[in-house]
Short mmCIF file of C-alpha atoms and ligand atoms in Angstrom, two decimals:
data_model
loop_
_atom_site.label_atom_id
_atom_site.label_comp_id
_atom_site.label_asym_id
_atom_site.label_seq_id
_atom_site.Cartn_x
_atom_site.Cartn_y
_atom_site.Cartn_z
CA MET R 1 -93.35 16.16 3.68
CA ASP R 2 -91.75 13.50 6.00
CA ASP R 3 -91.40 15.45 9.25
CA ALA R 4 -88.11 12.94 9.66
CA PHE R 5 -86.45 14.46 5.91
CA ARG R 6 -86.47 18.36 6.76
CA GLY R 7 -82.87 19.53 7.53
CA PRO R 8 -82.38 21.74 10.73
CA ARG R 9 -81.96 24.51 8.48
CA GLY R 10 -85.20 23.98 6.03
CA ARG R 11 -82.72 23.88 2.87
CA ALA R 12 -85.19 19.82 2.14
CA GLY R 13 -87.65 21.90 1.51
CA GLY R 14 -88.98 23.51 -1.73
CA ARG R 15 -90.56 22.46 -4.68
CA ALA R 16 -88.84 22.02 -8.27
CA LYS R 17 -90.32 23.09 -11.39
CA HIS R 18 -91.36 20.62 -13.53
CA GLY R 19 -90.18 21.83 -16.43
CA ARG R 20 -89.54 20.91 -19.88
CA MET R 21 -88.39 17.31 -19.86
CA SER R 22 -84.64 17.12 -20.68
CA ASP R 23 -82.96 15.72 -23.66
CA LEU R 24 -80.54 14.26 -21.12
CA LEU R 25 -83.41 12.01 -19.59
CA ASN R 26 -84.90 9.56 -20.91
CA GLN R 27 -89.05 8.74 -19.52
CA THR R 28 -90.95 5.79 -20.02
CA GLU R 29 -93.95 4.14 -18.46
CA SER R 30 -95.85 1.01 -18.69
CA GLY R 31 -97.65 -1.50 -16.46
CA GLY R 32 -97.49 0.44 -13.98
CA VAL R 33 -93.79 1.28 -14.08
CA MET R 34 -91.71 4.41 -14.59
CA ARG R 35 -88.14 4.60 -16.11
CA LEU R 36 -86.08 6.98 -16.13
CA ALA R 37 -82.84 6.07 -18.61
CA PHE R 38 -79.76 8.76 -17.45
CA ASP R 39 -78.72 8.97 -21.03
CA ARG R 40 -75.37 10.89 -21.34
CA PRO R 41 -73.64 7.83 -22.44
CA GLU R 42 -70.82 9.35 -24.10
CA LYS R 43 -69.20 10.70 -20.16
CA LEU R 44 -70.78 7.12 -19.26
CA ASN R 45 -74.06 9.51 -18.01
CA ALA R 46 -71.91 12.38 -15.29
CA PHE R 47 -74.15 15.03 -13.88
CA ASN R 48 -74.03 18.02 -15.21
CA ASP R 49 -76.55 20.60 -13.99
CA GLU R 50 -79.05 20.29 -16.50
CA MET R 51 -78.59 16.17 -15.96
CA THR R 52 -79.38 16.89 -11.95
CA GLN R 53 -82.81 18.77 -12.43
CA ALA R 54 -84.42 16.70 -14.81
CA LEU R 55 -83.62 13.89 -12.85
CA LEU R 56 -85.01 16.20 -9.50
CA ALA R 57 -88.12 17.27 -12.21
CA ALA R 58 -89.28 13.97 -13.15
CA LEU R 59 -89.31 12.38 -8.88
CA GLU R 60 -90.86 15.73 -8.00
CA ALA R 61 -93.93 14.93 -10.56
CA ALA R 62 -93.65 10.46 -10.28
CA ALA R 63 -95.18 11.68 -6.46
CA THR R 64 -98.32 12.32 -8.32
CA SER R 65 -98.15 9.75 -11.20
CA GLN R 66 -100.16 6.85 -12.15
CA ALA R 67 -96.92 4.57 -11.93
CA ARG R 68 -95.99 2.54 -8.53
CA VAL R 69 -92.36 1.22 -8.69
CA ILE R 70 -89.45 3.94 -10.33
CA VAL R 71 -87.02 2.59 -11.79
CA LEU R 72 -83.33 4.34 -12.86
CA THR R 73 -80.44 3.02 -15.07
CA GLY R 74 -77.81 4.89 -17.20
CA ASN R 75 -77.82 4.57 -21.32
CA GLY R 76 -74.92 2.40 -22.24
CA ARG R 77 -71.95 1.33 -20.74
CA GLY R 78 -71.72 3.40 -17.55
CA PHE R 79 -74.51 3.44 -14.38
CA SER R 80 -73.48 6.85 -14.18
CA ALA R 81 -69.95 8.65 -13.56
CA GLY R 82 -71.51 10.48 -10.49
CA GLN R 83 -70.15 14.62 -10.84
CA ASP R 84 -68.94 16.20 -14.48
CA LEU R 85 -65.93 16.87 -13.36
CA ALA R 86 -65.71 19.16 -16.49
CA GLU R 87 -68.45 21.36 -15.36
CA PHE R 88 -67.75 21.22 -12.16
CA ALA R 89 -64.67 22.57 -12.86
CA ALA R 90 -65.59 25.00 -15.52
CA ALA R 91 -68.10 26.50 -12.78
CA ARG R 92 -65.05 26.86 -10.08
CA ALA R 93 -62.66 28.84 -12.72
CA PRO R 94 -62.57 32.35 -11.86
CA GLY R 95 -65.81 33.40 -14.04
CA GLY R 96 -66.87 30.50 -13.59
CA GLY R 97 -69.33 31.86 -10.80
CA THR R 98 -70.60 28.96 -9.20
CA ARG R 99 -71.72 28.48 -5.96
CA SER R 100 -69.60 27.12 -3.41
CA VAL R 101 -69.94 22.50 -3.24
CA ALA R 102 -72.44 22.66 -0.64
CA ALA R 103 -74.78 25.20 -1.59
CA ARG R 104 -74.78 22.98 -5.19
CA LEU R 105 -75.07 19.15 -3.19
CA ARG R 106 -78.26 21.33 -1.55
CA ALA R 107 -79.65 22.17 -4.70
CA GLY R 108 -79.49 18.88 -6.09
CA TYR R 109 -78.01 15.88 -5.16
CA ASN R 110 -78.97 15.76 -2.14
CA ARG R 111 -82.80 16.94 -2.59
CA ILE R 112 -82.98 14.45 -5.28
CA VAL R 113 -81.72 11.63 -2.01
CA LEU R 114 -84.13 12.86 -0.35
CA ARG R 115 -86.77 12.55 -3.15
CA ILE R 116 -86.00 8.02 -3.53
CA ARG R 117 -86.70 8.34 0.63
CA GLU R 118 -89.08 10.73 1.10
CA LEU R 119 -91.62 8.38 -2.46
CA ASP R 120 -94.28 6.79 -1.12
CA ARG R 121 -93.32 3.93 -3.97
CA PRO R 122 -90.16 1.82 -4.90
CA VAL R 123 -87.03 3.50 -6.16
CA ILE R 124 -84.99 0.51 -7.90
CA ALA R 125 -81.70 0.81 -9.13
CA GLN R 126 -81.55 -0.36 -12.75
CA MET R 127 -77.07 -0.53 -12.30
CA ASN R 128 -76.08 -1.09 -15.94
CA GLY R 129 -72.08 -0.34 -15.72
CA VAL R 130 -70.02 1.41 -13.83
CA ALA R 131 -71.57 3.80 -10.83
CA ALA R 132 -69.26 6.61 -9.52
CA GLY R 133 -69.18 9.32 -6.77
CA VAL R 134 -72.61 10.47 -6.64
CA GLY R 135 -73.16 8.66 -9.57
CA LEU R 136 -73.35 5.24 -6.68
CA ALA R 137 -74.17 7.45 -4.14
CA LEU R 138 -77.56 7.63 -5.56
CA ALA R 139 -77.34 3.44 -6.80
CA LEU R 140 -77.30 3.56 -2.53
CA ALA R 141 -80.06 6.09 -1.68
CA CYS R 142 -83.10 3.70 -4.05
CA ASP R 143 -84.23 1.07 -2.15
CA PHE R 144 -82.97 -1.85 -4.28
CA ARG R 145 -80.89 -2.18 -6.37
CA ILE R 146 -80.52 -4.45 -9.32
CA ALA R 147 -77.02 -4.80 -11.32
CA ALA R 148 -75.58 -6.42 -14.44
CA ASP R 149 -73.13 -8.99 -13.98
CA ASP R 150 -70.18 -6.83 -15.81
CA ALA R 151 -71.42 -3.23 -14.15
CA THR R 152 -68.46 -1.60 -11.42
CA LEU R 153 -68.61 -0.06 -8.53
CA THR R 154 -66.33 3.06 -6.56
CA LEU R 155 -67.26 5.44 -4.72
CA GLY R 156 -64.27 7.64 -6.63
CA PHE R 157 -64.25 10.61 -4.31
CA SER R 158 -61.73 9.97 -2.65
CA LYS R 159 -59.28 10.65 -5.52
CA ILE R 160 -60.04 13.67 -5.44
CA GLY R 161 -59.94 14.66 -2.10
CA LEU R 162 -63.45 14.38 -1.05
CA ILE R 163 -65.60 12.74 0.92
CA PRO R 164 -68.64 10.10 -0.09
CA ASP R 165 -71.49 12.65 -0.13
CA GLY R 166 -75.26 12.33 -1.57
CA GLY R 167 -75.75 10.54 1.39
CA ALA R 168 -73.14 8.42 0.48
CA SER R 169 -71.17 8.08 3.95
CA LEU R 170 -74.34 7.35 5.76
CA PHE R 171 -75.86 4.47 2.95
CA LEU R 172 -72.85 2.84 1.94
CA PRO R 173 -71.71 1.52 5.89
CA LEU R 174 -75.74 0.94 6.12
CA LEU R 175 -75.18 -2.11 3.33
CA ALA R 176 -72.15 -2.63 3.11
CA GLY R 177 -71.06 -2.21 7.13
CA PHE R 178 -68.91 0.47 8.53
CA GLY R 179 -65.34 -1.98 8.61
CA ARG R 180 -65.95 -2.64 4.51
CA GLY R 181 -67.50 1.19 4.39
CA LEU R 182 -64.49 3.14 5.39
CA GLU R 183 -62.41 0.43 3.45
CA LEU R 184 -64.35 1.06 0.02
CA ALA R 185 -64.99 4.86 1.20
CA MET R 186 -61.07 5.69 1.46
CA THR R 187 -59.58 3.53 -1.52
CA SER R 188 -61.65 4.18 -3.97
CA GLU R 189 -61.59 0.21 -5.30
CA ARG R 190 -63.88 -0.47 -8.21
CA ILE R 191 -64.68 -3.68 -7.08
CA SER R 192 -67.03 -5.89 -9.75
CA ALA R 193 -71.25 -7.07 -9.27
CA ALA R 194 -69.94 -9.96 -7.99
CA GLU R 195 -68.44 -8.80 -4.78
CA ALA R 196 -71.15 -5.94 -4.78
CA TYR R 197 -73.31 -7.99 -3.84
CA ARG R 198 -71.26 -10.70 -1.38
CA LEU R 199 -70.56 -6.49 0.00
CA GLY R 200 -74.78 -6.20 1.04
CA LEU R 201 -74.54 -2.98 -1.78
CA VAL R 202 -76.71 -4.52 -4.60
CA ASN R 203 -79.45 -7.63 -3.78
CA ARG R 204 -78.92 -9.56 -6.69
CA VAL R 205 -76.78 -9.38 -10.46
CA VAL R 206 -78.17 -10.49 -12.48
CA ALA R 207 -76.46 -11.72 -16.52
CA ALA R 208 -75.83 -8.39 -18.95
CA ALA R 209 -78.10 -9.06 -21.03
CA ASP R 210 -81.59 -10.26 -19.06
CA LEU R 211 -81.20 -7.49 -16.80
CA GLY R 212 -83.62 -4.83 -18.61
CA ARG R 213 -86.00 -8.45 -17.70
CA GLU R 214 -85.15 -9.29 -14.28
CA THR R 215 -85.72 -5.26 -13.38
CA ASP R 216 -89.71 -5.84 -15.19
CA ALA R 217 -90.55 -9.30 -13.29
CA PHE R 218 -88.50 -7.64 -10.24
CA ALA R 219 -90.61 -4.59 -10.62
CA ALA R 220 -93.53 -5.96 -11.09
CA ARG R 221 -93.72 -8.53 -8.62
CA LEU R 222 -93.86 -5.33 -6.68
CA VAL R 223 -96.66 -3.57 -8.51
CA ALA R 224 -99.24 -6.75 -7.28
CA MET R 225 -98.39 -5.76 -3.58
CA PRO R 226 -100.87 -3.95 -2.13
CA ARG R 227 -99.63 -0.32 -2.20
CA SER R 228 -100.47 1.45 1.21
CA ALA R 229 -98.45 -1.86 2.52
CA LEU R 230 -94.84 -0.94 0.18
CA ALA R 231 -95.59 2.71 1.45
CA LEU R 232 -95.93 2.28 4.48
CA THR R 233 -93.46 -0.23 4.96
CA LYS R 234 -91.33 2.34 3.07
CA ARG R 235 -91.72 5.59 5.96
CA ALA R 236 -90.92 2.69 8.57
CA PHE R 237 -87.49 2.02 7.04
CA ASN R 238 -86.94 5.52 6.63
CA ALA R 239 -87.92 6.04 10.50
CA ALA R 240 -86.35 2.92 11.79
CA ILE R 241 -82.86 3.85 9.74
CA VAL R 242 -82.47 6.78 8.64
CA PRO R 243 -84.92 9.72 10.37
CA GLN R 244 -81.97 12.29 10.81
CA LEU R 245 -81.76 11.52 6.66
CA ALA R 246 -81.63 15.27 5.70
CA ALA R 247 -79.98 16.32 9.17
CA TRP R 248 -77.49 14.40 7.68
CA LEU R 249 -77.01 15.23 4.12
CA ASP R 250 -77.24 19.20 4.92
CA ALA R 251 -73.04 17.70 7.63
CA GLU R 252 -72.30 15.87 5.17
CA ALA R 253 -72.51 18.86 2.34
CA ASP R 254 -70.42 20.67 5.32
CA LEU R 255 -67.91 18.46 4.92
CA GLN R 256 -67.92 18.18 1.75
CA GLU R 257 -66.74 21.99 1.64
CA LEU R 258 -64.43 21.29 3.93
CA ALA R 259 -62.84 18.62 1.32
CA SER R 260 -62.48 20.87 -1.35
CA HIS R 261 -60.45 23.98 -0.39
CA SER R 262 -57.94 21.70 -0.12
CA GLU R 263 -54.72 21.42 -2.79
CA GLU R 264 -55.27 17.65 -3.03
CA HIS R 265 -59.21 17.90 -4.37
CA ARG R 266 -57.16 21.22 -6.45
CA ASP R 267 -55.49 18.69 -8.31
CA GLY R 268 -57.33 15.37 -8.17
CA VAL R 269 -59.47 17.19 -10.49
CA ARG R 270 -56.94 18.61 -12.71
CA ALA R 271 -55.13 14.62 -13.09
CA PHE R 272 -58.32 12.93 -13.69
CA LEU R 273 -59.58 15.88 -16.74
CA GLU R 274 -56.37 15.01 -18.38
CA LYS R 275 -56.53 11.86 -17.56
CA ARG R 276 -52.83 11.25 -15.12
CA ALA R 277 -53.54 8.82 -13.25
CA GLY R 278 -54.74 9.50 -10.24
C1 LHQ U 1 -66.09 11.89 -17.52
C2 LHQ U 1 -66.59 11.18 -16.26
C3 LHQ U 1 -67.04 12.62 -14.86
C4 LHQ U 1 -66.70 14.10 -16.65
C5 LHQ U 1 -65.62 9.70 -17.30
N1 LHQ U 1 -67.16 13.49 -15.03
N2 LHQ U 1 -66.07 13.18 -17.47
C6 LHQ U 1 -68.52 17.03 -6.12
C7 LHQ U 1 -68.39 17.70 -6.25
C8 LHQ U 1 -68.91 18.81 -6.04
C9 LHQ U 1 -70.29 18.62 -5.96
C10 LHQ U 1 -70.26 18.14 -5.83
O1 LHQ U 1 -70.89 16.42 -5.46
C11 LHQ U 1 -68.90 15.33 -6.48
C12 LHQ U 1 -69.80 13.92 -5.96
C13 LHQ U 1 -69.47 13.14 -7.45
O2 LHQ U 1 -70.09 12.50 -7.42
S1 LHQ U 1 -67.63 13.88 -7.21
C14 LHQ U 1 -67.18 11.82 -7.97
C15 LHQ U 1 -67.01 11.90 -9.83
N3 LHQ U 1 -67.08 10.92 -10.20
C16 LHQ U 1 -65.11 11.11 -10.40
O3 LHQ U 1 -64.33 10.86 -10.10
C17 LHQ U 1 -65.27 9.65 -11.00
C18 LHQ U 1 -64.17 9.92 -12.93
N4 LHQ U 1 -64.83 8.95 -13.70
C19 LHQ U 1 -63.57 8.07 -12.95
O4 LHQ U 1 -63.28 8.12 -12.17
C20 LHQ U 1 -63.68 7.04 -14.72
O5 LHQ U 1 -64.43 7.23 -16.25
C21 LHQ U 1 -64.71 5.39 -13.83
C22 LHQ U 1 -64.04 4.80 -12.66
C23 LHQ U 1 -66.10 5.73 -13.90
C24 LHQ U 1 -64.48 4.75 -15.91
O6 LHQ U 1 -63.83 4.50 -16.31
P1 LHQ U 1 -63.73 4.16 -17.58
O7 LHQ U 1 -64.49 3.22 -17.67
O8 LHQ U 1 -62.40 3.58 -17.47
O9 LHQ U 1 -64.04 5.15 -18.50
P2 LHQ U 1 -62.75 6.53 -19.31
O10 LHQ U 1 -62.19 7.39 -17.82
O11 LHQ U 1 -62.65 6.21 -20.61
O12 LHQ U 1 -64.93 7.53 -18.86
C25 LHQ U 1 -65.50 7.00 -20.33
C26 LHQ U 1 -65.62 9.33 -21.26
O13 LHQ U 1 -66.20 9.58 -20.02
C27 LHQ U 1 -64.70 9.85 -21.00
O14 LHQ U 1 -64.61 10.54 -22.05
P3 LHQ U 1 -63.42 10.89 -22.93
O15 LHQ U 1 -64.65 12.18 -23.56
O16 LHQ U 1 -62.20 11.47 -22.73
O17 LHQ U 1 -63.68 9.08 -24.30
C28 LHQ U 1 -64.43 10.10 -19.20
O18 LHQ U 1 -63.57 11.91 -19.15
C29 LHQ U 1 -66.34 10.59 -19.17
N5 LHQ U 1 -65.87 10.77 -17.61
N6 LHQ U 1 -66.23 10.37 -15.36
N7 LHQ U 1 -66.92 11.98 -13.63
#
């Protein structure tokens, strides 16, 4: 691991187990490209613990694979709707046995973000549909985003009394600028792929029917480039732009912990689960 990514309390370290492949994450590889597809389409690929750990393990394994480019995408009409709020609420209910929100972030999403950034090869988010919450955060942490023209993006955190996590409080303003980034974070406005492109949140927008083909073509261009140049370019951008990433993820988790103790947070999650307008 790059030293730049070690947190002040060393939380970025540790190796995930290469557990069995999960049914919730499809992995395929061809032409030097590894595709990881979230597969909980009926829940818009919301992250439960199993999918989170499967992604972490797959990214860990990718570091030593032959693949030269990694593509993250979702099956169905969602890229990912973020944290599975039903599982989260159940875990936090009395007797649910959950750790704190900060601990959950540090054990899962923060490690995923660090893995994406420290992988010595490009990671592309192929945004096939709605990306929300930490689902959007993970896309923003990737090297490139290619969106279908019918995809939508929303932070969603503020609606449930939270702050943008999974590095979104850093990557959102980096990509969209402070003002528009803060606006999207505070309003949770759901924007189109075209608007996301205008804001610099995605690299390109393509017809939904062409998304796979366009992503493959872009990935093939990267596969054909000198491998070490891409690895060192990524390392240079990381060191120049996000040198304190691990420390920031750690601090972001502490802020999320604070937010998660509010009544507004509990009410917001309940409103979503009860399908009341949030
Ligand atoms: C879902 C979800 C979901 C469960 C759709 N969970 N079922 C938080 C807490 C703690 C620690 C760590 O970090 C985090 C990070 C976060 O990610 S917080 C933010 C979590 N995500 C959200 O708040 C987004 C919630 N989802 C939505 O706002 C909408 O579903 C979006 C805007 C994504 C899509 O809206 P629609 O296209 O209208 O679809 P839908 O709402 O009808 O959803 C389809 C199904 O997926 C539905 O299930 P059902 O069984 O009724 O068909 C939803 O309940 C389910 N689903 N997101 N996050």
